[in-house]
Amino acid sequence: ILDAVTRSAGSSLRVWTRGDNAPLNGVLPGLGFTLVRTLLQLRCPLGTQPIAAAVWPDGVVVRTFEVDSDEATWLALNNAAFAGHPEQASWTLEDIRARENEPWFDPAGFFLAEVGGRVVGFHWTKVHEKAGGDLGEVYVIGVDPSMQGRGLGEALLLHGLHHLREDRGLSTALLYVEADNRGAIALYERHGFTTWDSDRMFARAG
């Protein structure tokens, strides 16, 4: 199957493998593929350790996302916060509308941080119903470039974790992070996350 896909892929091919034990992890390098990305899955037990209180930068207030009102504002902030990211930087209105139509979407778990009425950060959480409704996700956290380095991302993380544990009653949270994003990984580890598994992207030039 891989050989057929490779021959029909055109100029280049990228292949994701899911999990540390995926058989293709050991096969692809021998077929001329190079590892180009590693995406770590981290998990945190919400019920067995304390979650620190969120400490907000001066002037920050938090509210929840309003459907049919906040989409354009959120898109502008998201695309600025993730400029250059291979997936997150290019979201469109159609992308967020598709998520709003998913069964898991819940605006009560989608938090926006504002300063003077301007949205400067967000934490979008998710609940995995296929896991029995007991697995929450730090789906995405974004901070306006003008607010980075002021502790807003950490406060948003903690606010969302409290929501997943206390409002949704969940025992575990997961998130995905690039393996080379050492600053983010250090933040997550400081609040109880450890590596659970990883996905890998391999690429081969055409």
Short mmCIF file of C-alpha atoms in Angstrom, two decimals:
data_model
loop_
_atom_site.label_atom_id
_atom_site.label_comp_id
_atom_site.label_asym_id
_atom_site.label_seq_id
_atom_site.Cartn_x
_atom_site.Cartn_y
_atom_site.Cartn_z
CA ILE A 1 0.00 0.00 0.00
CA LEU A 2 2.78 2.42 0.93
CA ASP A 3 4.61 1.68 -2.30
CA ALA A 4 1.47 2.38 -4.34
CA VAL A 5 0.83 5.64 -2.49
CA THR A 6 4.45 6.71 -2.94
CA ARG A 7 4.34 6.12 -6.69
CA SER A 8 1.12 8.12 -7.10
CA ALA A 9 1.86 10.96 -4.66
CA GLY A 10 3.46 13.33 -7.14
CA SER A 11 6.12 15.77 -6.06
CA SER A 12 6.38 14.84 -2.38
CA LEU A 13 4.81 12.70 0.32
CA ARG A 14 4.29 13.11 4.05
CA VAL A 15 3.27 10.16 6.23
CA TRP A 16 1.99 10.32 9.82
CA THR A 17 2.49 7.34 12.10
CA ARG A 18 0.30 7.08 15.19
CA GLY A 19 1.93 6.01 18.43
CA ASP A 20 5.41 5.01 19.57
CA ASN A 21 4.74 1.40 18.57
CA ALA A 22 3.48 2.07 15.04
CA PRO A 23 5.16 -0.54 12.76
CA LEU A 24 6.02 2.05 10.11
CA ASN A 25 8.31 3.91 12.52
CA GLY A 26 10.94 1.28 11.78
CA VAL A 27 10.12 0.86 8.12
CA LEU A 28 9.99 4.37 6.69
CA PRO A 29 13.65 5.37 7.24
CA GLY A 30 14.74 2.39 5.14
CA LEU A 31 12.49 3.57 2.31
CA GLY A 32 14.10 6.99 2.06
CA PHE A 33 11.83 8.85 4.43
CA THR A 34 13.16 11.35 6.99
CA LEU A 35 11.59 12.15 10.35
CA VAL A 36 10.51 15.79 10.19
CA ARG A 37 8.05 16.22 13.10
CA THR A 38 7.26 14.56 16.41
CA LEU A 39 4.01 15.40 18.15
CA LEU A 40 3.92 14.40 21.81
CA GLN A 41 0.75 13.47 23.65
CA LEU A 42 0.98 14.48 27.31
CA ARG A 43 -1.49 13.49 30.00
CA CYS A 44 -2.26 14.77 33.49
CA PRO A 45 -4.27 13.05 36.27
CA LEU A 46 -6.76 15.71 37.33
CA GLY A 47 -8.16 13.90 40.32
CA THR A 48 -5.01 12.91 42.18
CA GLN A 49 -3.07 16.16 42.44
CA PRO A 50 -3.85 19.81 43.21
CA ILE A 51 -4.30 22.29 40.37
CA ALA A 52 -2.84 25.70 41.11
CA ALA A 53 -5.11 28.73 40.97
CA ALA A 54 -4.84 30.86 37.84
CA VAL A 55 -3.01 34.15 38.37
CA TRP A 56 -4.06 36.63 35.71
CA PRO A 57 -2.00 39.55 34.40
CA ASP A 58 -3.36 42.95 35.38
CA GLY A 59 -6.48 43.98 33.52
CA VAL A 60 -7.39 40.52 32.20
CA VAL A 61 -10.99 39.32 32.43
CA VAL A 62 -12.23 35.93 31.23
CA ARG A 63 -15.47 34.99 29.53
CA THR A 64 -16.74 32.15 27.36
CA PHE A 65 -16.95 32.06 23.58
CA GLU A 66 -20.19 33.30 21.98
CA VAL A 67 -21.28 31.41 18.89
CA ASP A 68 -22.15 33.65 15.89
CA SER A 69 -20.36 36.56 17.55
CA ASP A 70 -16.72 35.70 18.33
CA GLU A 71 -15.66 33.71 15.26
CA ALA A 72 -13.92 36.51 13.33
CA THR A 73 -12.18 37.87 16.44
CA TRP A 74 -10.99 34.43 17.45
CA LEU A 75 -9.73 33.61 13.95
CA ALA A 76 -7.63 36.78 13.81
CA LEU A 77 -6.09 36.06 17.20
CA ASN A 78 -5.52 32.37 16.47
CA ASN A 79 -3.78 33.03 13.17
CA ALA A 80 -1.59 35.71 14.75
CA ALA A 81 -0.68 33.56 17.75
CA PHE A 82 0.24 30.58 15.55
CA ALA A 83 1.85 32.39 12.62
CA GLY A 84 4.03 29.87 10.80
CA HIS A 85 2.48 26.78 12.39
CA PRO A 86 1.85 24.09 9.75
CA GLU A 87 -1.81 23.55 10.71
CA GLN A 88 -3.06 26.04 13.27
CA ALA A 89 -2.01 29.20 11.44
CA SER A 90 -4.32 28.91 8.45
CA TRP A 91 -7.77 28.38 9.97
CA THR A 92 -10.77 29.82 8.14
CA LEU A 93 -14.36 30.53 9.12
CA GLU A 94 -15.30 27.20 7.57
CA ASP A 95 -12.84 25.43 9.88
CA ILE A 96 -14.31 26.85 13.07
CA ARG A 97 -17.88 26.33 11.83
CA ALA A 98 -17.06 22.67 11.24
CA ARG A 99 -15.87 22.34 14.86
CA GLU A 100 -18.97 24.11 16.14
CA ASN A 101 -21.04 21.43 14.43
CA GLU A 102 -19.15 18.58 16.09
CA PRO A 103 -20.97 16.73 18.91
CA TRP A 104 -18.13 17.53 21.33
CA PHE A 105 -18.23 21.31 20.83
CA ASP A 106 -19.20 23.19 24.00
CA PRO A 107 -18.79 26.98 24.21
CA ALA A 108 -18.91 26.70 28.01
CA GLY A 109 -15.42 25.17 27.77
CA PHE A 110 -14.05 27.72 25.29
CA PHE A 111 -12.50 30.60 27.27
CA LEU A 112 -11.49 34.03 25.97
CA ALA A 113 -9.23 36.41 27.89
CA GLU A 114 -9.78 40.11 27.32
CA VAL A 115 -8.01 43.35 28.21
CA GLY A 116 -10.10 46.46 27.79
CA GLY A 117 -12.57 44.56 25.62
CA ARG A 118 -9.87 43.21 23.28
CA VAL A 119 -9.44 39.43 23.10
CA VAL A 120 -5.80 38.63 23.85
CA GLY A 121 -5.84 34.90 24.60
CA PHE A 122 -7.94 31.77 24.65
CA HIS A 123 -8.13 28.20 25.91
CA TRP A 124 -10.40 25.85 23.99
CA THR A 125 -11.10 22.61 25.85
CA LYS A 126 -12.64 19.41 24.58
CA VAL A 127 -14.22 16.29 26.12
CA HIS A 128 -13.66 12.91 24.46
CA GLU A 129 -17.01 11.16 24.70
CA LYS A 130 -15.59 8.01 23.08
CA ALA A 131 -13.40 7.62 26.15
CA GLY A 132 -16.50 7.32 28.29
CA GLY A 133 -16.68 11.07 28.82
CA ASP A 134 -13.82 10.90 31.32
CA LEU A 135 -11.02 12.32 29.18
CA GLY A 136 -10.63 16.03 28.64
CA GLU A 137 -8.30 17.81 26.26
CA VAL A 138 -6.40 21.06 26.24
CA TYR A 139 -7.48 21.43 22.62
CA VAL A 140 -5.63 24.66 21.89
CA ILE A 141 -4.24 27.60 23.87
CA GLY A 142 -3.29 30.82 22.10
CA VAL A 143 -1.89 34.14 23.30
CA ASP A 144 -1.66 37.42 21.41
CA PRO A 145 2.02 38.17 20.62
CA SER A 146 1.73 41.45 22.56
CA MET A 147 0.83 39.50 25.74
CA GLN A 148 3.40 36.72 25.54
CA GLY A 149 5.82 36.37 28.43
CA ARG A 150 3.36 37.75 31.01
CA GLY A 151 1.96 34.48 32.35
CA LEU A 152 -1.31 34.61 30.42
CA GLY A 153 -0.79 31.21 28.78
CA GLU A 154 -0.19 29.57 32.14
CA ALA A 155 -3.27 31.20 33.64
CA LEU A 156 -5.39 30.05 30.70
CA LEU A 157 -4.05 26.51 31.06
CA LEU A 158 -4.95 26.35 34.75
CA HIS A 159 -8.37 27.91 34.20
CA GLY A 160 -9.19 25.24 31.63
CA LEU A 161 -7.92 22.41 33.83
CA HIS A 162 -10.14 23.57 36.69
CA HIS A 163 -13.07 23.57 34.28
CA LEU A 164 -12.36 20.03 33.09
CA ARG A 165 -12.06 18.72 36.64
CA GLU A 166 -14.62 20.73 38.59
CA ASP A 167 -17.26 21.62 36.00
CA ARG A 168 -17.02 18.47 33.87
CA GLY A 169 -15.91 16.01 36.56
CA LEU A 170 -13.08 14.52 34.50
CA SER A 171 -10.17 12.53 35.90
CA THR A 172 -7.62 12.93 33.09
CA ALA A 173 -6.56 15.66 30.66
CA LEU A 174 -4.48 15.27 27.53
CA LEU A 175 -2.83 17.66 25.11
CA TYR A 176 -0.60 17.58 22.05
CA VAL A 177 2.60 19.57 21.74
CA GLU A 178 5.50 19.69 19.30
CA ALA A 179 8.48 17.79 20.70
CA ASP A 180 10.81 20.72 20.03
CA ASN A 181 8.65 23.24 21.90
CA ARG A 182 10.68 22.97 25.07
CA GLY A 183 9.16 26.06 26.69
CA ALA A 184 5.60 24.74 26.41
CA ILE A 185 6.62 21.26 27.54
CA ALA A 186 8.31 22.70 30.63
CA LEU A 187 5.13 24.60 31.47
CA TYR A 188 2.95 21.51 31.10
CA GLU A 189 5.33 19.33 33.10
CA ARG A 190 5.33 21.91 35.87
CA HIS A 191 1.60 21.34 36.21
CA GLY A 192 1.63 17.55 36.25
CA PHE A 193 1.69 16.49 32.60
CA THR A 194 3.93 13.64 31.50
CA THR A 195 4.54 12.08 28.09
CA TRP A 196 1.97 9.41 27.21
CA ASP A 197 2.69 8.66 23.53
CA SER A 198 3.85 10.35 20.33
CA ASP A 199 2.98 10.64 16.66
CA ARG A 200 5.60 11.15 13.95
CA MET A 201 5.64 12.72 10.53
CA PHE A 202 8.04 11.36 7.91
CA ALA A 203 8.67 13.02 4.54
CA ARG A 204 10.35 12.07 1.31
CA ALA A 205 11.14 14.36 -1.59
CA GLY A 206 9.61 13.49 -4.93
#
